[in-house]
Every structure is written in C-alpha cells, then in structure tokens.
Short mmCIF file of C-alpha atoms in Angstrom, two decimals:
data_model
loop_
_atom_site.label_atom_id
_atom_site.label_comp_id
_atom_site.label_asym_id
_atom_site.label_seq_id
_atom_site.Cartn_x
_atom_site.Cartn_y
_atom_site.Cartn_z
CA MET A 1 12.60 -16.21 42.70
CA GLY A 2 10.64 -15.99 39.46
CA LYS A 3 7.23 -14.41 39.14
CA THR A 4 4.11 -14.79 36.95
CA LEU A 5 2.15 -11.78 35.68
CA ASN A 6 -1.46 -12.21 34.66
CA ILE A 7 -3.44 -9.99 32.30
CA ALA A 8 -7.05 -11.07 32.75
CA PRO A 9 -9.21 -10.34 30.96
CA VAL A 10 -7.51 -8.94 27.88
CA SER A 11 -9.58 -5.84 27.21
CA ARG A 12 -10.95 -4.31 24.00
CA ILE A 13 -11.01 -7.56 22.04
CA GLU A 14 -14.15 -9.24 20.77
CA GLY A 15 -13.70 -12.58 22.53
CA HIS A 16 -12.40 -13.68 25.93
CA ALA A 17 -8.74 -14.32 26.70
CA SER A 18 -6.01 -13.89 29.29
CA VAL A 19 -2.21 -13.67 29.20
CA THR A 20 0.38 -15.15 31.53
CA ILE A 21 3.92 -13.76 31.51
CA HIS A 22 6.67 -15.71 33.29
CA LEU A 23 9.66 -13.75 34.69
CA ASP A 24 12.98 -15.20 35.83
CA ASP A 25 14.87 -14.24 39.01
CA SER A 26 16.13 -11.06 37.30
CA GLY A 27 12.65 -10.00 36.29
CA ASN A 28 13.10 -10.73 32.58
CA VAL A 29 10.58 -12.66 30.47
CA THR A 30 11.20 -16.36 29.95
CA ASP A 31 7.84 -17.22 28.41
CA ALA A 32 4.40 -15.74 27.71
CA ARG A 33 1.16 -17.33 26.58
CA LEU A 34 -2.24 -16.25 25.38
CA HIS A 35 -5.01 -18.40 26.86
CA VAL A 36 -8.41 -18.63 25.16
CA LEU A 37 -11.04 -19.64 27.66
CA SER A 38 -14.11 -20.36 25.55
CA LEU A 39 -15.28 -23.85 24.59
CA ARG A 40 -18.03 -23.79 21.91
CA GLY A 41 -18.59 -27.39 20.82
CA PHE A 42 -20.57 -26.57 17.67
CA GLU A 43 -18.77 -29.29 15.69
CA LYS A 44 -20.50 -31.86 17.92
CA PHE A 45 -23.98 -30.56 18.51
CA VAL A 46 -24.77 -29.88 14.82
CA ILE A 47 -24.39 -33.61 14.19
CA GLY A 48 -27.76 -35.15 13.32
CA ARG A 49 -29.30 -31.81 12.29
CA PRO A 50 -30.69 -31.14 8.79
CA VAL A 51 -27.84 -29.41 6.97
CA GLU A 52 -30.03 -26.43 6.00
CA GLU A 53 -30.74 -25.93 9.71
CA VAL A 54 -27.02 -25.94 10.57
CA CYS A 55 -26.70 -22.66 8.62
CA ARG A 56 -29.10 -21.06 11.13
CA ILE A 57 -27.34 -22.56 14.16
CA VAL A 58 -23.69 -21.73 13.53
CA ASN A 59 -24.37 -18.00 13.23
CA ARG A 60 -24.50 -18.14 17.07
CA ILE A 61 -20.77 -19.00 17.22
CA CYS A 62 -19.75 -15.34 17.13
CA GLY A 63 -21.70 -12.18 17.96
CA ILE A 64 -19.37 -10.14 15.75
CA CYS A 65 -19.08 -12.42 12.70
CA PRO A 66 -22.55 -14.06 12.49
CA TRP A 67 -22.89 -13.23 8.79
CA GLN A 68 -19.60 -14.86 7.88
CA HIS A 69 -20.52 -18.09 9.71
CA HIS A 70 -23.96 -18.00 8.08
CA LEU A 71 -22.48 -17.56 4.59
CA ALA A 72 -19.66 -20.12 4.96
CA SER A 73 -22.14 -22.63 6.35
CA ASN A 74 -24.54 -22.12 3.44
CA LYS A 75 -21.68 -22.61 0.99
CA ALA A 76 -20.75 -25.89 2.70
CA ALA A 77 -24.41 -26.99 2.62
CA ASP A 78 -24.59 -26.06 -1.10
CA GLY A 79 -21.70 -28.45 -1.63
CA CYS A 80 -23.31 -31.27 0.35
CA LEU A 81 -26.55 -31.02 -1.68
CA ASN A 82 -24.67 -30.36 -4.95
CA VAL A 83 -26.50 -27.19 -5.93
CA THR A 84 -25.31 -24.30 -8.10
CA LEU A 85 -26.47 -20.77 -7.26
CA PRO A 86 -28.01 -18.41 -9.81
CA PRO A 87 -25.82 -15.29 -10.26
CA ALA A 88 -28.19 -12.96 -8.38
CA GLY A 89 -28.30 -15.29 -5.38
CA LYS A 90 -24.52 -15.29 -5.20
CA LYS A 91 -24.32 -11.49 -5.58
CA LEU A 92 -26.89 -10.88 -2.83
CA ARG A 93 -24.83 -13.05 -0.48
CA GLU A 94 -21.65 -11.14 -1.39
CA LEU A 95 -23.44 -7.82 -0.86
CA CYS A 96 -24.41 -8.90 2.66
CA GLN A 97 -20.77 -9.85 3.25
CA MET A 98 -19.68 -6.32 2.29
CA LEU A 99 -22.42 -4.64 4.34
CA ALA A 100 -21.48 -6.74 7.39
CA TYR A 101 -17.79 -5.88 7.02
CA ILE A 102 -18.18 -2.08 6.94
CA PRO A 103 -19.59 -1.46 10.46
CA ASP A 104 -17.35 -4.20 11.86
CA LYS A 105 -14.20 -2.40 10.69
CA ILE A 106 -15.52 0.92 11.98
CA LEU A 107 -16.06 -0.82 15.32
CA HIS A 108 -12.54 -2.15 15.51
CA PHE A 109 -10.67 0.95 14.41
CA TYR A 110 -12.57 3.53 16.44
CA PHE A 111 -13.88 1.59 19.45
CA LEU A 112 -11.17 -1.03 20.09
CA ALA A 113 -7.90 0.19 18.57
CA ALA A 114 -8.35 3.99 18.65
CA PRO A 115 -7.87 4.43 22.43
CA ASP A 116 -4.28 3.18 21.98
CA PHE A 117 -3.57 5.50 19.04
CA VAL A 118 -5.65 8.59 19.87
CA LEU A 119 -4.91 8.67 23.62
CA GLY A 120 -1.62 6.76 23.54
CA PRO A 121 -0.87 3.13 24.52
CA THR A 122 0.64 4.12 27.88
CA SER A 123 -1.97 6.75 28.83
CA ASP A 124 -4.01 6.39 32.03
CA TYR A 125 -5.99 3.13 31.74
CA ALA A 126 -9.00 4.79 33.42
CA SER A 127 -9.54 6.88 30.29
CA ARG A 128 -7.89 4.63 27.70
CA ASN A 129 -11.21 3.48 26.25
CA VAL A 130 -14.00 4.61 23.96
CA ILE A 131 -15.29 7.07 26.59
CA GLY A 132 -11.85 8.68 26.62
CA VAL A 133 -11.94 8.93 22.81
CA ILE A 134 -15.34 10.63 22.99
CA GLY A 135 -13.90 13.17 25.43
CA ALA A 136 -10.85 13.80 23.23
CA ALA A 137 -12.72 14.11 19.91
CA PRO A 138 -16.49 14.50 20.58
CA ASP A 139 -17.54 15.57 17.07
CA LEU A 140 -15.71 12.68 15.43
CA ALA A 141 -17.08 10.27 18.02
CA LYS A 142 -20.67 11.29 17.20
CA LYS A 143 -19.97 10.73 13.51
CA VAL A 144 -18.45 7.31 14.22
CA VAL A 145 -21.47 6.16 16.24
CA HIS A 146 -23.83 7.39 13.51
CA MET A 147 -21.91 5.63 10.73
CA ARG A 148 -21.68 2.31 12.56
CA TYR A 149 -25.39 2.46 13.42
CA LYS A 150 -26.25 3.32 9.84
CA GLY A 151 -24.29 0.38 8.47
CA GLN A 152 -25.90 -2.05 10.89
CA MET A 153 -29.42 -0.79 10.22
CA MET A 154 -28.99 -0.92 6.42
CA LEU A 155 -28.23 -4.63 6.68
CA GLU A 156 -31.02 -5.27 9.16
CA LYS A 157 -33.64 -3.48 7.05
CA PHE A 158 -32.78 -5.42 3.89
CA ALA A 159 -31.90 -8.83 5.34
CA GLY A 160 -34.26 -8.89 8.33
CA LYS A 161 -31.57 -9.52 10.96
CA VAL A 162 -28.15 -8.01 11.40
CA ILE A 163 -27.30 -10.53 14.17
CA HIS A 164 -28.20 -14.23 13.86
CA PRO A 165 -29.03 -13.84 10.14
CA ILE A 166 -31.29 -16.24 8.26
CA ALA A 167 -31.54 -14.48 4.88
CA ALA A 168 -29.14 -16.75 2.95
CA VAL A 169 -30.55 -20.19 2.22
CA VAL A 170 -29.17 -23.36 0.69
CA GLY A 171 -29.08 -22.76 -3.06
CA GLY A 172 -29.14 -18.96 -2.91
CA TYR A 173 -30.95 -16.16 -1.11
CA SER A 174 -34.40 -15.95 0.50
CA LYS A 175 -35.80 -12.79 -1.14
CA PRO A 176 -35.12 -10.66 -4.21
CA MET A 177 -34.07 -7.02 -3.94
CA SER A 178 -36.58 -4.39 -5.06
CA GLU A 179 -35.53 -1.30 -6.99
CA ASP A 180 -36.50 0.92 -4.05
CA GLU A 181 -34.31 -1.18 -1.74
CA ARG A 182 -31.42 -0.96 -4.19
CA LYS A 183 -31.63 2.85 -4.39
CA GLU A 184 -31.86 3.25 -0.61
CA LEU A 185 -28.91 0.91 0.01
CA LEU A 186 -26.80 2.63 -2.65
CA ALA A 187 -27.39 6.05 -1.08
CA GLY A 188 -26.32 4.64 2.29
CA VAL A 189 -23.22 2.97 0.87
CA LEU A 190 -22.10 6.21 -0.78
CA GLU A 191 -22.39 8.04 2.56
CA LEU A 192 -20.42 5.27 4.28
CA LYS A 193 -17.82 5.38 1.52
CA ASP A 194 -17.19 9.11 2.07
CA PHE A 195 -16.71 8.51 5.80
CA CYS A 196 -14.43 5.51 5.25
CA LEU A 197 -12.24 7.45 2.82
CA PHE A 198 -11.94 10.17 5.46
CA THR A 199 -11.00 7.51 8.03
CA MET A 200 -8.31 6.02 5.77
CA LYS A 201 -6.72 9.45 5.11
CA PHE A 202 -7.01 10.51 8.75
CA ALA A 203 -5.33 7.32 9.99
CA ARG A 204 -2.61 7.28 7.31
CA GLU A 205 -1.63 10.94 7.72
CA ASP A 206 -2.45 11.87 11.33
CA VAL A 207 -2.54 8.70 13.45
CA PHE A 208 -0.22 5.90 12.30
CA PRO A 209 2.91 8.07 11.66
CA LYS A 210 3.04 8.95 15.38
CA TYR A 211 3.52 5.29 16.30
CA LEU A 212 5.89 3.98 13.63
CA ASP A 213 8.52 3.14 16.27
CA ALA A 214 6.04 0.87 18.03
CA VAL A 215 4.87 -0.54 14.69
CA LYS A 216 8.44 -1.52 13.84
CA THR A 217 9.22 -3.20 17.17
CA LEU A 218 6.10 -4.53 18.92
CA GLY A 219 5.04 -8.14 18.40
CA VAL A 220 7.18 -8.47 15.29
CA PHE A 221 8.31 -11.81 13.84
CA PRO A 222 8.39 -13.34 10.33
CA SER A 223 5.57 -15.71 9.38
CA GLY A 224 3.51 -17.06 6.52
CA TYR A 225 0.08 -15.74 5.48
CA LEU A 226 -3.28 -17.19 4.38
CA GLY A 227 -6.04 -15.45 2.44
CA THR A 228 -8.45 -15.72 -0.47
CA VAL A 229 -7.71 -14.42 -3.97
CA ARG A 230 -9.61 -14.23 -7.25
CA PRO A 231 -8.27 -17.11 -9.38
CA SER A 232 -8.20 -15.13 -12.63
CA ASP A 233 -5.83 -12.36 -11.50
CA GLY A 234 -4.89 -12.83 -7.84
CA ALA A 235 -7.00 -9.88 -6.64
CA LEU A 236 -8.14 -9.82 -3.01
CA GLU A 237 -11.43 -11.65 -2.46
CA LEU A 238 -13.63 -11.72 0.65
CA TYR A 239 -16.55 -13.90 -0.48
CA ASP A 240 -15.40 -16.48 -3.04
CA GLY A 241 -12.16 -17.53 -4.73
CA GLU A 242 -9.21 -19.80 -3.95
CA LEU A 243 -6.97 -19.96 -0.88
CA ARG A 244 -3.38 -18.75 -1.14
CA LEU A 245 -0.84 -19.83 1.53
CA MET A 246 2.31 -17.69 1.34
CA ASP A 247 5.58 -18.39 3.18
CA GLN A 248 7.59 -15.67 4.89
CA ASN A 249 9.63 -15.09 1.72
CA GLY A 250 6.62 -14.55 -0.52
CA LYS A 251 6.42 -17.96 -2.24
CA PHE A 252 2.96 -19.49 -2.18
CA ASP A 253 0.65 -22.43 -2.88
CA GLN A 254 -2.82 -21.71 -4.23
CA PHE A 255 -5.60 -24.26 -3.82
CA LYS A 256 -9.35 -24.81 -3.77
CA TYR A 257 -11.29 -24.78 -0.50
CA ALA A 258 -11.87 -28.55 -0.60
CA GLN A 259 -8.09 -29.09 -0.52
CA TYR A 260 -7.57 -27.23 2.77
CA GLY A 261 -6.77 -30.46 4.62
CA ASP A 262 -3.82 -31.12 2.29
CA PHE A 263 -2.15 -27.85 3.29
CA ILE A 264 -3.40 -27.01 6.81
CA GLY A 265 -2.84 -29.24 9.85
CA GLU A 266 -4.48 -28.83 13.27
CA HIS A 267 -2.37 -29.04 16.45
CA ILE A 268 -3.53 -28.87 20.08
CA GLU A 269 -1.84 -27.80 23.33
CA ASP A 270 -3.04 -28.64 26.84
CA TRP A 271 -3.02 -24.99 27.96
CA SER A 272 -5.56 -23.59 25.47
CA TYR A 273 -9.05 -24.56 24.25
CA LEU A 274 -8.15 -23.03 20.87
CA LYS A 275 -6.51 -25.34 18.35
CA PHE A 276 -3.35 -24.35 16.45
CA PRO A 277 -3.67 -24.64 12.65
CA TYR A 278 -0.30 -24.79 10.88
CA ALA A 279 1.13 -25.12 7.39
CA LYS A 280 1.79 -28.84 6.90
CA LYS A 281 4.42 -28.49 4.16
CA TRP A 282 6.65 -26.29 6.31
CA GLY A 283 7.15 -28.94 9.01
CA PRO A 284 5.77 -29.66 12.52
CA LEU A 285 4.54 -26.56 14.35
CA LYS A 286 7.31 -24.80 16.29
CA LEU A 287 6.27 -21.90 18.56
CA ASP A 288 9.55 -19.99 18.60
CA GLU A 289 9.33 -16.27 17.85
CA ASN A 290 12.93 -16.29 16.58
CA ASP A 291 12.61 -19.41 14.44
CA PRO A 292 8.91 -20.21 13.90
CA VAL A 293 7.97 -23.27 11.83
CA GLY A 294 4.54 -23.88 10.30
CA VAL A 295 3.24 -20.54 11.58
CA TYR A 296 1.05 -18.46 9.30
CA ARG A 297 -1.31 -15.57 9.94
CA SER A 298 -4.76 -14.77 8.58
CA ASN A 299 -7.03 -11.69 8.72
CA CYS A 300 -6.51 -8.38 6.91
CA LEU A 301 -2.69 -8.10 6.94
CA ALA A 302 -2.47 -11.64 5.57
CA ARG A 303 -5.01 -10.90 2.83
CA ILE A 304 -3.18 -7.71 1.87
CA ASN A 305 0.08 -9.70 1.69
CA VAL A 306 -1.15 -12.66 -0.35
CA CYS A 307 -3.15 -10.72 -2.96
CA ASP A 308 -1.53 -9.39 -6.13
CA LYS A 309 -3.87 -6.41 -6.34
CA MET A 310 -7.12 -4.87 -5.15
CA ALA A 311 -10.09 -5.17 -7.48
CA THR A 312 -11.30 -1.59 -6.91
CA PRO A 313 -9.44 1.63 -7.81
CA LEU A 314 -9.33 3.58 -4.53
CA ALA A 315 -8.36 0.50 -2.52
CA GLN A 316 -5.61 -0.18 -5.10
CA GLU A 317 -4.26 3.34 -4.55
CA GLU A 318 -4.06 2.62 -0.82
CA LEU A 319 -2.37 -0.74 -1.43
CA ASP A 320 0.25 0.99 -3.59
CA ILE A 321 1.04 3.42 -0.75
CA PHE A 322 1.18 0.58 1.79
CA ARG A 323 3.56 -1.54 -0.29
CA LYS A 324 5.77 1.43 -1.11
CA ASN A 325 6.26 1.93 2.64
CA PHE A 326 6.38 -1.64 3.92
CA GLY A 327 7.00 -4.04 1.00
CA ARG A 328 5.48 -7.48 0.44
CA PRO A 329 5.04 -9.50 2.55
CA ALA A 330 4.89 -6.97 5.38
CA HIS A 331 5.63 -8.69 8.72
CA LEU A 332 5.02 -5.83 11.19
CA THR A 333 2.14 -6.94 13.40
CA LEU A 334 0.63 -3.51 14.12
CA LEU A 335 0.18 -3.01 10.37
CA TYR A 336 -2.98 -5.08 10.79
CA ASN A 337 -4.62 -1.78 11.76
CA TRP A 338 -3.51 -0.11 8.50
CA ALA A 339 -4.44 -3.11 6.32
CA ARG A 340 -7.90 -3.21 7.96
CA LEU A 341 -8.67 0.26 6.64
CA ILE A 342 -7.56 -0.61 3.09
CA GLU A 343 -10.11 -3.41 3.19
CA LEU A 344 -12.71 -0.97 4.53
CA VAL A 345 -12.27 1.15 1.40
CA TYR A 346 -12.53 -1.97 -0.76
CA CYS A 347 -15.76 -3.10 0.92
CA CYS A 348 -17.44 0.25 0.25
CA GLU A 349 -16.35 0.25 -3.39
CA ARG A 350 -17.38 -3.38 -3.93
CA ALA A 351 -20.80 -2.80 -2.32
CA GLU A 352 -21.29 0.16 -4.66
CA GLU A 353 -20.35 -2.03 -7.65
CA LEU A 354 -22.81 -4.74 -6.66
CA LEU A 355 -25.64 -2.25 -6.14
CA ASN A 356 -25.00 -0.78 -9.61
CA ASP A 357 -25.09 -4.24 -11.20
CA PRO A 358 -28.47 -4.67 -13.01
CA GLU A 359 -28.47 -8.36 -12.10
CA ILE A 360 -28.71 -7.59 -8.36
CA THR A 361 -32.51 -7.06 -8.65
CA SER A 362 -33.15 -10.29 -10.62
CA ARG A 363 -35.89 -12.47 -9.21
CA GLU A 364 -33.87 -15.65 -10.01
CA ILE A 365 -32.21 -15.90 -6.62
CA ARG A 366 -32.33 -19.59 -5.65
CA ALA A 367 -31.55 -22.94 -7.27
CA LYS A 368 -34.56 -25.18 -7.88
CA ASN A 369 -35.26 -28.84 -7.05
CA ILE A 370 -33.01 -29.05 -4.02
CA GLU A 371 -33.23 -32.52 -2.45
CA PRO A 372 -31.67 -34.04 0.69
CA LYS A 373 -28.79 -36.38 -0.17
CA ALA A 374 -25.46 -37.75 0.96
CA GLY A 375 -22.61 -35.43 0.14
CA GLU A 376 -19.67 -33.35 1.31
CA GLY A 377 -19.02 -29.61 1.12
CA VAL A 378 -16.38 -27.11 2.21
CA GLY A 379 -17.59 -23.53 2.54
CA CYS A 380 -15.12 -20.72 3.01
CA VAL A 381 -15.34 -16.93 3.27
CA GLU A 382 -12.97 -14.34 4.63
CA ALA A 383 -14.27 -13.20 8.03
CA PRO A 384 -12.98 -9.94 9.54
CA ARG A 385 -10.93 -12.07 11.96
CA GLY A 386 -9.51 -14.37 9.26
CA THR A 387 -10.21 -17.18 6.84
CA LEU A 388 -13.32 -19.07 7.92
CA ILE A 389 -13.69 -22.74 6.92
CA HIS A 390 -16.83 -24.87 7.41
CA HIS A 391 -16.54 -28.51 6.30
CA TYR A 392 -19.64 -30.75 6.47
CA LYS A 393 -20.73 -34.24 5.38
CA THR A 394 -24.36 -35.38 5.10
CA ASP A 395 -26.05 -38.78 5.06
CA GLU A 396 -28.63 -39.91 2.50
CA ASN A 397 -31.34 -37.92 4.35
CA GLY A 398 -29.36 -34.68 4.23
CA MET A 399 -28.54 -34.84 7.95
CA CYS A 400 -25.17 -33.52 9.08
CA SER A 401 -22.89 -36.45 9.93
CA PHE A 402 -19.53 -34.63 10.19
CA ALA A 403 -18.43 -31.07 10.87
CA ASN A 404 -15.01 -29.46 11.12
CA LEU A 405 -14.59 -25.72 11.59
CA ILE A 406 -11.48 -23.54 11.45
CA VAL A 407 -12.55 -20.03 12.38
CA GLY A 408 -10.64 -16.83 11.75
CA THR A 409 -9.14 -16.29 15.19
CA THR A 410 -8.06 -19.95 15.35
CA HIS A 411 -5.68 -19.46 12.41
CA ASN A 412 -4.02 -16.68 14.39
CA ASN A 413 -3.62 -18.63 17.63
CA ALA A 414 0.05 -19.50 17.06
CA PRO A 415 1.08 -16.05 15.76
CA MET A 416 -0.79 -14.27 18.56
CA ASN A 417 1.16 -16.32 21.10
CA LEU A 418 4.44 -15.45 19.39
CA SER A 419 3.51 -11.74 19.24
CA VAL A 420 2.63 -11.78 22.95
CA LYS A 421 5.96 -13.38 23.83
CA GLN A 422 7.97 -11.03 21.61
CA ALA A 423 6.15 -7.94 22.89
CA ALA A 424 6.54 -9.00 26.53
CA LYS A 425 10.28 -9.58 26.07
CA ALA A 426 10.65 -6.21 24.35
CA VAL A 427 8.92 -4.07 26.97
CA ILE A 428 9.46 -5.85 30.33
CA LYS A 429 13.08 -5.56 31.52
CA ASP A 430 14.64 -6.24 34.94
CA GLY A 431 11.28 -6.63 36.63
CA LYS A 432 10.07 -3.15 35.65
CA TYR A 433 6.49 -2.95 34.44
CA ASP A 434 3.30 -0.99 35.00
CA GLN A 435 -0.19 -0.77 33.47
CA GLY A 436 1.08 1.09 30.43
CA ILE A 437 3.77 -1.52 29.71
CA LEU A 438 1.32 -4.39 30.14
CA ASN A 439 -1.08 -2.62 27.78
CA LEU A 440 1.63 -2.67 25.10
CA VAL A 441 1.43 -6.48 25.27
CA GLU A 442 -2.34 -6.20 24.80
CA VAL A 443 -1.83 -3.85 21.85
CA ALA A 444 0.00 -6.65 20.02
CA ILE A 445 -3.00 -8.96 20.56
CA ARG A 446 -5.55 -6.27 19.68
CA ALA A 447 -3.99 -5.82 16.25
CA TYR A 448 -5.26 -9.28 15.30
CA ASP A 449 -8.83 -8.28 16.33
CA PRO A 450 -9.45 -11.67 18.02
#
C-alpha cells in the first residue's frame, strides 16, 4: 500500500511551506508537491486607498523584502500619477535597493544555506543550523553577524527604517543625502565589499567544489528564465530596465514592464494558495519535470542567465568564471547559491559607484506639482527572491481601483514544485529514507530562497 511523507514545516526558508511526497507500493516516488500556506490578500485591501498610501502598506507583504515592495509600489504609483523622477531621486532609490540586498544575501548564504554546505546536507539535523555553523567556525560566524548587522544599520540610519520603509515617496525620495552621510555610507560599503569578496572566494574555492555531485543531480530540470537587463547593453539590472524572458535554449523576448501581461500568464491549482505564473508563448503550463511547458524561473540564477554581462568589473570576473564552468543558460538548481554571491559582489560595487556619483547629494530629489488623477502604472524591481511586479490603476481622485501583484517567489512556484519532485525521485528509492535524505529535498527548495 502506498504512503505519503510530509515535510512540515520546510525549515531555513524565509516564508512558510510544506512538502508532501507520495510513494507507491514499492516505496518509490510517484508525485511530490510544495504547498504554500500563506494567504495575504493585499491585492484586495489596498483598493480604495490613496495610491501614495499603498506604497507604505505593501511593504508589510514580506519581512525580508520590504524595500523591494516599497520601491516597486512607488514606481507603479509614479506611473499612475504620470510623474518623472529627478536623477538624484532615482539614484537614492537604487542605492537603498543595493543596501537592502547586501545583508539579505549575507543572511541567505551564511544563515540559511551554509548549514547544508559547511556541516553537510545529511549531517545530524540537531546541529544542521546556524548554531551548528557557529560551533564549527566561531570566528567566521562572529564576522558574519557583524557584517549583516552593519549593513542593516547603515540603511536604517540613512533611510529611517530598515523594515517597513517609508523613505521613497511618489515622485522621488523624501530627503536629500548630506556629504557627511555619503562619506559614512561609503566607508561602510567598502568594508562590506571586502567581506563579500572574501565570501565569494571562500565559497567558490572551499565550499561549492565539495558538493558538485549534488549540484549536478539535485532538483535539476531545463526551464526558461526571467530577469531585468539594461536596455542599452543587456547588463544585469536590479532596479530599473526591461524584462527579458529566455527559453531553455537561450532565445529570448525583451519587453517593457507594462507589457508583462502579454508574455506572462497566471495559473492556479486547488492545492496551493500561490499562483503559477507561466510563459504564455510557450503553451499552457505543464508541470512535468521531464517535459515542462511554460515553466520559467526567476531570482539570481535567472538574472545571471538572462544578462549579457555584469555592469561592474569584479562581478564580471565572477560571471566569466561561472560561465566557463557551467555555460549559458545554466540549468543546475543548486547554482542559485553561486549566482547569489556574484550578485552580492555586484551590489557592493554598484553601491560604491552610486556613493561616488556627485549627483547623489543633489537637493533635487522629488518631482514637483504631483496631483491625484486617473491613471495606470506598472512598477517592477528585482527582489532577492525574483522579479517583483506591482500593477495599479487609480480613479480621478488618485485612489487605487485595481491591483495585481506577482512577487518573486510566485514566479518560482512551478519550478520549485518540479525541483521537489525531481529531487524526491532521485534520493528516495524502495521506501528507504531518513532525515538526511528528506533534507536533500529541502535543499532543492532552499536554493530558490523562497
């Protein structure tokens, strides 16, 4: 008689989820599903709110990505009220995006993923956590905690709040940057950059090579990819650009944010609260790990795949190494962890560039004469968990009358389910499983940083 295994909750992810694995009479996997248990409802209860207020509400959607929701929402509101930002206002927003990214990536690599790589994915689950990492490498752990704290406090000191931010406003930014603030932030970014370069080298030379067999086999399937690029040269972008949707062979469509509905469909299943975005042009969504249709991935591996280059020199060096080893597009799911660190290097370099830009301290930070009006706007940024789309409409009083959101993790719902199923089939044979084997299924999910 068949059997169902439950992994609940999935640990060391940033949301809430469970996994069910169905075994046949021989104890082999017939199906596996990732269930997301949260219902948010923000698309409904922002209706009737002033659109500038929505930007201060939606940052509650995620405790890890509040800045990305805040920024995407402001961009959508800019579109509704038809305002154009002064350059300094746009650069201050992008700087906050970079400063929010850096501690987030430190969090994922060292706190969430590292127990699998430092202690081993099948090590004792009682110590396979951040406390176990501290015991195994106490000096490094102290440095990690200090660097993450430093990154968070830099953003809080300049922008007022690191969680539930309110510093971006419709039409620009709420306060100019002083010269003293610029110098202090630059010194902090340079210290973070040194640590992040160490992390990249440490992971590339001492951590990832030990697990290449798992990288090549766990959660692997071909898919498409979605990410943002700079229109002029195809370089990776995290704050503003155009969307690029690449198929599994590397061919792509590139389009503006407002066209997302022409390329991305939204499918639902009765066993998950999370919707399933899919690539419309590739056909109806088919959740088959051996022959997927319409399935694309977002987040760092997708961005590294769709971009032609990195816009900063040290990140470009890392991309060259990555592509020499894994090609383009790279389909190995656990490479998300490697791609995440390439982006970490980029974020440090880009923050340094912005803080050395004389325009960053301009006092022209917000558009003038902003009036409530009927309109429509699509705001998009790249969140650590994937491409984040906010689409609003307003009535003649500037009140929100329509909202559609596709958040980062949502894009990865279909591929996470396929990775779970592939990983479960690969590691569970003839009814044999234990905590270590079940954790390998979780490792495939964790790579997406959901």
